[in-house]
PDB file of C-alpha atoms in Angstrom:
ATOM      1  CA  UNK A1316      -8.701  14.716  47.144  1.00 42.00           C
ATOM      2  CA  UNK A1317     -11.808  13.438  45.732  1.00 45.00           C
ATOM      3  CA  UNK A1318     -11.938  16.140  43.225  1.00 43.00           C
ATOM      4  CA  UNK A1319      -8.356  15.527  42.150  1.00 43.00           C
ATOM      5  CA  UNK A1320     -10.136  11.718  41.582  1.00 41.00           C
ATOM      6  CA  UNK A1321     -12.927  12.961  39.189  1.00 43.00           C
ATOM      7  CA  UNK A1322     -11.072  15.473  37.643  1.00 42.00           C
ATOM      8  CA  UNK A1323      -8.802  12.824  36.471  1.00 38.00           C
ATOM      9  CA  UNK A1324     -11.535  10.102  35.855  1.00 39.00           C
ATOM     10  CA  UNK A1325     -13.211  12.940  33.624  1.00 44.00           C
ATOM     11  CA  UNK A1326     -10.245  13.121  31.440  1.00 41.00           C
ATOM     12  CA  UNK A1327      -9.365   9.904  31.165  1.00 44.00           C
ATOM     13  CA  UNK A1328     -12.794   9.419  29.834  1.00 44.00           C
ATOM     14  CA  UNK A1329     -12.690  12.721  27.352  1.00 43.00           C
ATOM     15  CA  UNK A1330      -9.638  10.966  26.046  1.00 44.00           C
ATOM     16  CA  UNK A1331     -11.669   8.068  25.634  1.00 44.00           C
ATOM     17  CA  UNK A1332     -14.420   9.756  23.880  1.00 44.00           C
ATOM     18  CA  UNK A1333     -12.091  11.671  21.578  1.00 42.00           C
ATOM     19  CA  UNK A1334      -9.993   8.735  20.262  1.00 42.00           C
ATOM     20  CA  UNK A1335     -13.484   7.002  19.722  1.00 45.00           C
ATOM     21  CA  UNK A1336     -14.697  10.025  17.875  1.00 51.00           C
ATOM     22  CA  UNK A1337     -11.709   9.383  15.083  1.00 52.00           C
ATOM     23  CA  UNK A1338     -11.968   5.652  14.907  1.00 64.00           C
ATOM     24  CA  UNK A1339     -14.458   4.518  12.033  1.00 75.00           C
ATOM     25  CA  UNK A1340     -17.277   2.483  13.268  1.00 87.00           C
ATOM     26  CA  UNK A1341     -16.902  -1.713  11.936  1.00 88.00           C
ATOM     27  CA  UNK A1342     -20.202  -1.242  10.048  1.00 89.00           C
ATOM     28  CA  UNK A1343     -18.672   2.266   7.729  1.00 91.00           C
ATOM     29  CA  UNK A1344     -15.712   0.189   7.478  1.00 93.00           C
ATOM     30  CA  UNK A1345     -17.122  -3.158   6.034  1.00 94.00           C
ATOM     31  CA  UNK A1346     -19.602  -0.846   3.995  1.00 94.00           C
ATOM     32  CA  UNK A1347     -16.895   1.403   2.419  1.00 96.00           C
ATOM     33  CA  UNK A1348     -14.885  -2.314   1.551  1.00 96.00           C
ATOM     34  CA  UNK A1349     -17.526  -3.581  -0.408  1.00 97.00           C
ATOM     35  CA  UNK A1350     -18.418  -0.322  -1.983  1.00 97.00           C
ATOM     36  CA  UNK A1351     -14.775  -0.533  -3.405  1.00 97.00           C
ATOM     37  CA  UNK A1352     -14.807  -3.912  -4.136  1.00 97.00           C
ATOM     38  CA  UNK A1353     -17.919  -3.548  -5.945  1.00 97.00           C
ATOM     39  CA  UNK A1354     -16.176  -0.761  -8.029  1.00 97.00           C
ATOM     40  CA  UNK A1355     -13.168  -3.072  -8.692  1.00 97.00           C
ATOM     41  CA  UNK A1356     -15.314  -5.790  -9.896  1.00 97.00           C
ATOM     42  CA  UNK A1357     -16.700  -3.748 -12.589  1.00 96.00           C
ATOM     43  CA  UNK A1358     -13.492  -2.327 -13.605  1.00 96.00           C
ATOM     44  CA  UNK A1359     -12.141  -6.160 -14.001  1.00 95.00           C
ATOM     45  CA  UNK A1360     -15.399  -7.188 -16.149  1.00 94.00           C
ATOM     46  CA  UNK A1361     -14.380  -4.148 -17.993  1.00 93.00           C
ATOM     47  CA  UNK A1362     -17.507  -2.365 -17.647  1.00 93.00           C
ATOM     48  CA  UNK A1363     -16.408   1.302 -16.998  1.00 94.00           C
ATOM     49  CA  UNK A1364     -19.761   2.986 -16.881  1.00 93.00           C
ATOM     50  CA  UNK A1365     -20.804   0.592 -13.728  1.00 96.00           C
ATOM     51  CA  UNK A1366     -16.719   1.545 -12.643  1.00 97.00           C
ATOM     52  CA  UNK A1367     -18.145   5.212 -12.558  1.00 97.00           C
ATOM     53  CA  UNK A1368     -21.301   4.464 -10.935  1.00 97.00           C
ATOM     54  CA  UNK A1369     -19.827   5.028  -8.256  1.00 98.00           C
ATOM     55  CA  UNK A1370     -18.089   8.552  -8.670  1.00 98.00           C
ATOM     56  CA  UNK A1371     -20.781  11.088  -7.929  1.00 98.00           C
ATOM     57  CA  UNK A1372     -22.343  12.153 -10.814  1.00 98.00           C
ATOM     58  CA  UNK A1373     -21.771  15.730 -10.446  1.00 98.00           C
ATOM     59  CA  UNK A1374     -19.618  19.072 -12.207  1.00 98.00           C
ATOM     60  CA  UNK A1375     -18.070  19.292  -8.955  1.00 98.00           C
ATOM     61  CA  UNK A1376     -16.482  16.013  -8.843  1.00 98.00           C
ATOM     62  CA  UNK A1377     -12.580  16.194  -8.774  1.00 98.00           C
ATOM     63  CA  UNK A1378     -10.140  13.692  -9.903  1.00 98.00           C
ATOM     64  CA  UNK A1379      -6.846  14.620  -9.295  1.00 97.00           C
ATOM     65  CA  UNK A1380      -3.712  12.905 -10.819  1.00 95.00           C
ATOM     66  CA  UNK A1381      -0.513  13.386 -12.990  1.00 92.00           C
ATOM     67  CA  UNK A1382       0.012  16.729 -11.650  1.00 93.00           C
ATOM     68  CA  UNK A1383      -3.424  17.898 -12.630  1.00 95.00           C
ATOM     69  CA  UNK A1384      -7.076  18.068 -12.031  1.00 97.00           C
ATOM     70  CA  UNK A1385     -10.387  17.043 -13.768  1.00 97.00           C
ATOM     71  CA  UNK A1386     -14.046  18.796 -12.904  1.00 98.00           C
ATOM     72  CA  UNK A1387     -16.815  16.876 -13.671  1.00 98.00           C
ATOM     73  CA  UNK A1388     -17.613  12.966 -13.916  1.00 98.00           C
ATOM     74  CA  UNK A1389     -18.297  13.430 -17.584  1.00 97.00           C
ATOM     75  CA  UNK A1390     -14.811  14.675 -18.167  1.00 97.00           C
ATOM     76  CA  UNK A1391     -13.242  12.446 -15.376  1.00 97.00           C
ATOM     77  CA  UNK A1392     -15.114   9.058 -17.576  1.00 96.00           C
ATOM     78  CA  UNK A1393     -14.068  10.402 -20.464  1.00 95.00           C
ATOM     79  CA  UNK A1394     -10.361  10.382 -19.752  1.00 94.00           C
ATOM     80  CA  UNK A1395     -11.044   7.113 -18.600  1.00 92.00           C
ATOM     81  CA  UNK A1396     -12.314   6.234 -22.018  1.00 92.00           C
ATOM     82  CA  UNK A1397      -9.096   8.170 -23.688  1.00 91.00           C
ATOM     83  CA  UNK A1398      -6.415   5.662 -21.422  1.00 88.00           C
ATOM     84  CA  UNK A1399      -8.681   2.558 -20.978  1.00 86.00           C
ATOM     85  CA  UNK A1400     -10.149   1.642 -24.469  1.00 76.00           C
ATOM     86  CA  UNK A1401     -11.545  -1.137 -25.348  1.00 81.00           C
ATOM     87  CA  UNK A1402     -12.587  -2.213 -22.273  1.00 76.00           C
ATOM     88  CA  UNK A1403     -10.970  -5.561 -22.597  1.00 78.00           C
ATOM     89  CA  UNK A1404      -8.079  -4.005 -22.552  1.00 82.00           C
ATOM     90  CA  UNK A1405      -8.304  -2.446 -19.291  1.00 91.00           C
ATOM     91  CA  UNK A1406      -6.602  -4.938 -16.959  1.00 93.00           C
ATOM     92  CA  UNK A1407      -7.364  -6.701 -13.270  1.00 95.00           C
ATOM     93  CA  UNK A1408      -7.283  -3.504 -10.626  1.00 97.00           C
ATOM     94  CA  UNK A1409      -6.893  -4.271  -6.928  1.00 97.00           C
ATOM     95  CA  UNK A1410      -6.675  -2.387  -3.925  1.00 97.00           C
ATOM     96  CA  UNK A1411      -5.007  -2.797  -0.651  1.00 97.00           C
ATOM     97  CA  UNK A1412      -4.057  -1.025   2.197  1.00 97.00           C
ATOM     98  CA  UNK A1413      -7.330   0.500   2.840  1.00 96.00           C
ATOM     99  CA  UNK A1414      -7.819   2.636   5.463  1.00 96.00           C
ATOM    100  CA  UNK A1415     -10.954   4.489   6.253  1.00 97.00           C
ATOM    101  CA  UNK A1416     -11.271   7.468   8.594  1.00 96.00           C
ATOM    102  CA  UNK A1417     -14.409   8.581   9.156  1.00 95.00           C
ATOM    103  CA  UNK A1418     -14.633  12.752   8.551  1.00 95.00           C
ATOM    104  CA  UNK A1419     -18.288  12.983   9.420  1.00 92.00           C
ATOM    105  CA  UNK A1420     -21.622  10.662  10.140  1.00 88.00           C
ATOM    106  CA  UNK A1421     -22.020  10.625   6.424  1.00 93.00           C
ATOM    107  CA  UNK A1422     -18.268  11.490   4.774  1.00 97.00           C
ATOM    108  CA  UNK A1423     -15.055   9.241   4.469  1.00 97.00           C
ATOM    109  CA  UNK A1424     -11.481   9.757   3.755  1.00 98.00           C
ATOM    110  CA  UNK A1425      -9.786   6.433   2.638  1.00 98.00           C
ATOM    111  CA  UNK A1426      -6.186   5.615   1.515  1.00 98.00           C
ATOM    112  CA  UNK A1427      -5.049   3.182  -0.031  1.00 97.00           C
ATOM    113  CA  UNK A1428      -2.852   1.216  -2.339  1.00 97.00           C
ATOM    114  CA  UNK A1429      -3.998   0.532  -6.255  1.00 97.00           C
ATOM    115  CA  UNK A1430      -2.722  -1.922  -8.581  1.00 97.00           C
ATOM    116  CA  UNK A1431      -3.495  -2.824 -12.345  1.00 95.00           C
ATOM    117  CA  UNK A1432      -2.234  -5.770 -14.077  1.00 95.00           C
ATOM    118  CA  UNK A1433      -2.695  -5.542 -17.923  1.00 91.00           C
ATOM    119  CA  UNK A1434      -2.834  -8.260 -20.264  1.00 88.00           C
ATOM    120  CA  UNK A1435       0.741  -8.533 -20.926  1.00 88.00           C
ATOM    121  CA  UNK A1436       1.263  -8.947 -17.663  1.00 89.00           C
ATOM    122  CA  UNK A1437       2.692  -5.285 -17.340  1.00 91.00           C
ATOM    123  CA  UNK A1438       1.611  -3.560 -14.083  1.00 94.00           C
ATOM    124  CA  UNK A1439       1.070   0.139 -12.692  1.00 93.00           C
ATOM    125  CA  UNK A1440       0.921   0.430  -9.387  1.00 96.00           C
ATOM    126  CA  UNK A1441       0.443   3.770  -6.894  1.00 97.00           C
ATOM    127  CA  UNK A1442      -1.767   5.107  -4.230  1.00 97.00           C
ATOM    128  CA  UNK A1443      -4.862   6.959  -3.403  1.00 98.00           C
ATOM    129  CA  UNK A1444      -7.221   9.126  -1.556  1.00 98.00           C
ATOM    130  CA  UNK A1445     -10.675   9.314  -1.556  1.00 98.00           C
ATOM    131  CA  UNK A1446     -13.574  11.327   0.029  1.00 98.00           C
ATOM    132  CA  UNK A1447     -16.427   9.451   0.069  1.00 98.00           C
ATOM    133  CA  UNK A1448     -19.303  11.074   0.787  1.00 98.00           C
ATOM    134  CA  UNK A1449     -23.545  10.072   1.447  1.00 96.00           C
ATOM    135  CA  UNK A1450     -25.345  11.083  -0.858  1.00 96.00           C
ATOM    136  CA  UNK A1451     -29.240  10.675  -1.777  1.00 93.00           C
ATOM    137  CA  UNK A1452     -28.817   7.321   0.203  1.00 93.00           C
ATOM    138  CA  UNK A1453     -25.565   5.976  -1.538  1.00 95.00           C
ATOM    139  CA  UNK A1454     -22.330   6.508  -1.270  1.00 97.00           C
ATOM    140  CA  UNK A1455     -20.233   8.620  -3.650  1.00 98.00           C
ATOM    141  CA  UNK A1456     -16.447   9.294  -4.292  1.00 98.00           C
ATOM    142  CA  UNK A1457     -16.761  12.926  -4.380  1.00 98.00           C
ATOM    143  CA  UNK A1458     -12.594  13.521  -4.936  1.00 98.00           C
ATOM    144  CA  UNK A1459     -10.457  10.842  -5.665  1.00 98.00           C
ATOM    145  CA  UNK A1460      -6.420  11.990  -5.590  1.00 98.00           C
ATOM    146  CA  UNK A1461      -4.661   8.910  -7.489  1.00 97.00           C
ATOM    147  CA  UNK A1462      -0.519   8.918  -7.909  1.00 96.00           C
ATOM    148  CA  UNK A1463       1.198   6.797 -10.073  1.00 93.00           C
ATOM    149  CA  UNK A1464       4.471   4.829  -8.123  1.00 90.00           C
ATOM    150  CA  UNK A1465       7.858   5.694  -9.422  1.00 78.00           C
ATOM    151  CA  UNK A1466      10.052   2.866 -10.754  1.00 67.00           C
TER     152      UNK A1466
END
């Protein structure tokens, strides 16, 4: 009988330990919010090079959207340059709906919800994903997958 006891204590607490394991610590959270909100800020000031600081600055970054896929940050900021210009033109970009999942001690994958408002008061709105990844002591969107709502 008392084995039965510990047997069962011992998986209740496995189960414990594995639905802790896939929960993402407060701290990553909070950290991973203001390293977005610090890359939505400089998308509203309209400064796109401080936007990209924080892609990782890399020929293996990956942006994937409209059905197809960029390599590289220099290619990924320049199509940002081809459907963003001028900057003051860019719009007020928000996200919502975050959610973070950690992947491992030092990689994310977040979803979420974007939304630009242009000047005319036109908006685009869709969702994301993003693996986020440590890097040289900063974090870095590595991939970003971004789809464009359907009206």
């Amino acid at each position: 009988m008392k084995l039965s006891v510990i047997g069962l204590l011992f998986l209740a607490i496995c189960e414990n330990c594995v639905a802790q394991e896939n929960k993402t610590p407060a701290k990553l959270q909070q950290d991973i919010e203001q390293f977005l909100k610090t890359q939505q800020q400089a998308w509203n000031q309209g400064d796109l090079e401080k936007f990209m600081e924080s892609y990782w600055k890399s020929p293996d970054l990956t942006f994937s959207s409209g059905g197809k896929t960029t390599y590289g940050w220099q290619n990924t900021l320049n199509n940002y340059r081809r459907s963003y210009a001028p900057p003051k033109e860019m719009g007020q970009l928000g996200f919502s709906n975050l959610e973070v999942r950690t992947i491992e001690s030092n990689s994310v994958f977040v979803l979420g919800n974007w939304k630009l408002t242009m000047k005319d008061t036109t908006t685009r709105e869709g969702n994301f994903s993003l693996i986020i990844k440590r890097l040289n002591n900063s974090w870095k969107i590595i991939h970003d997958h971004t789809s464009l709502k359907s009206r």
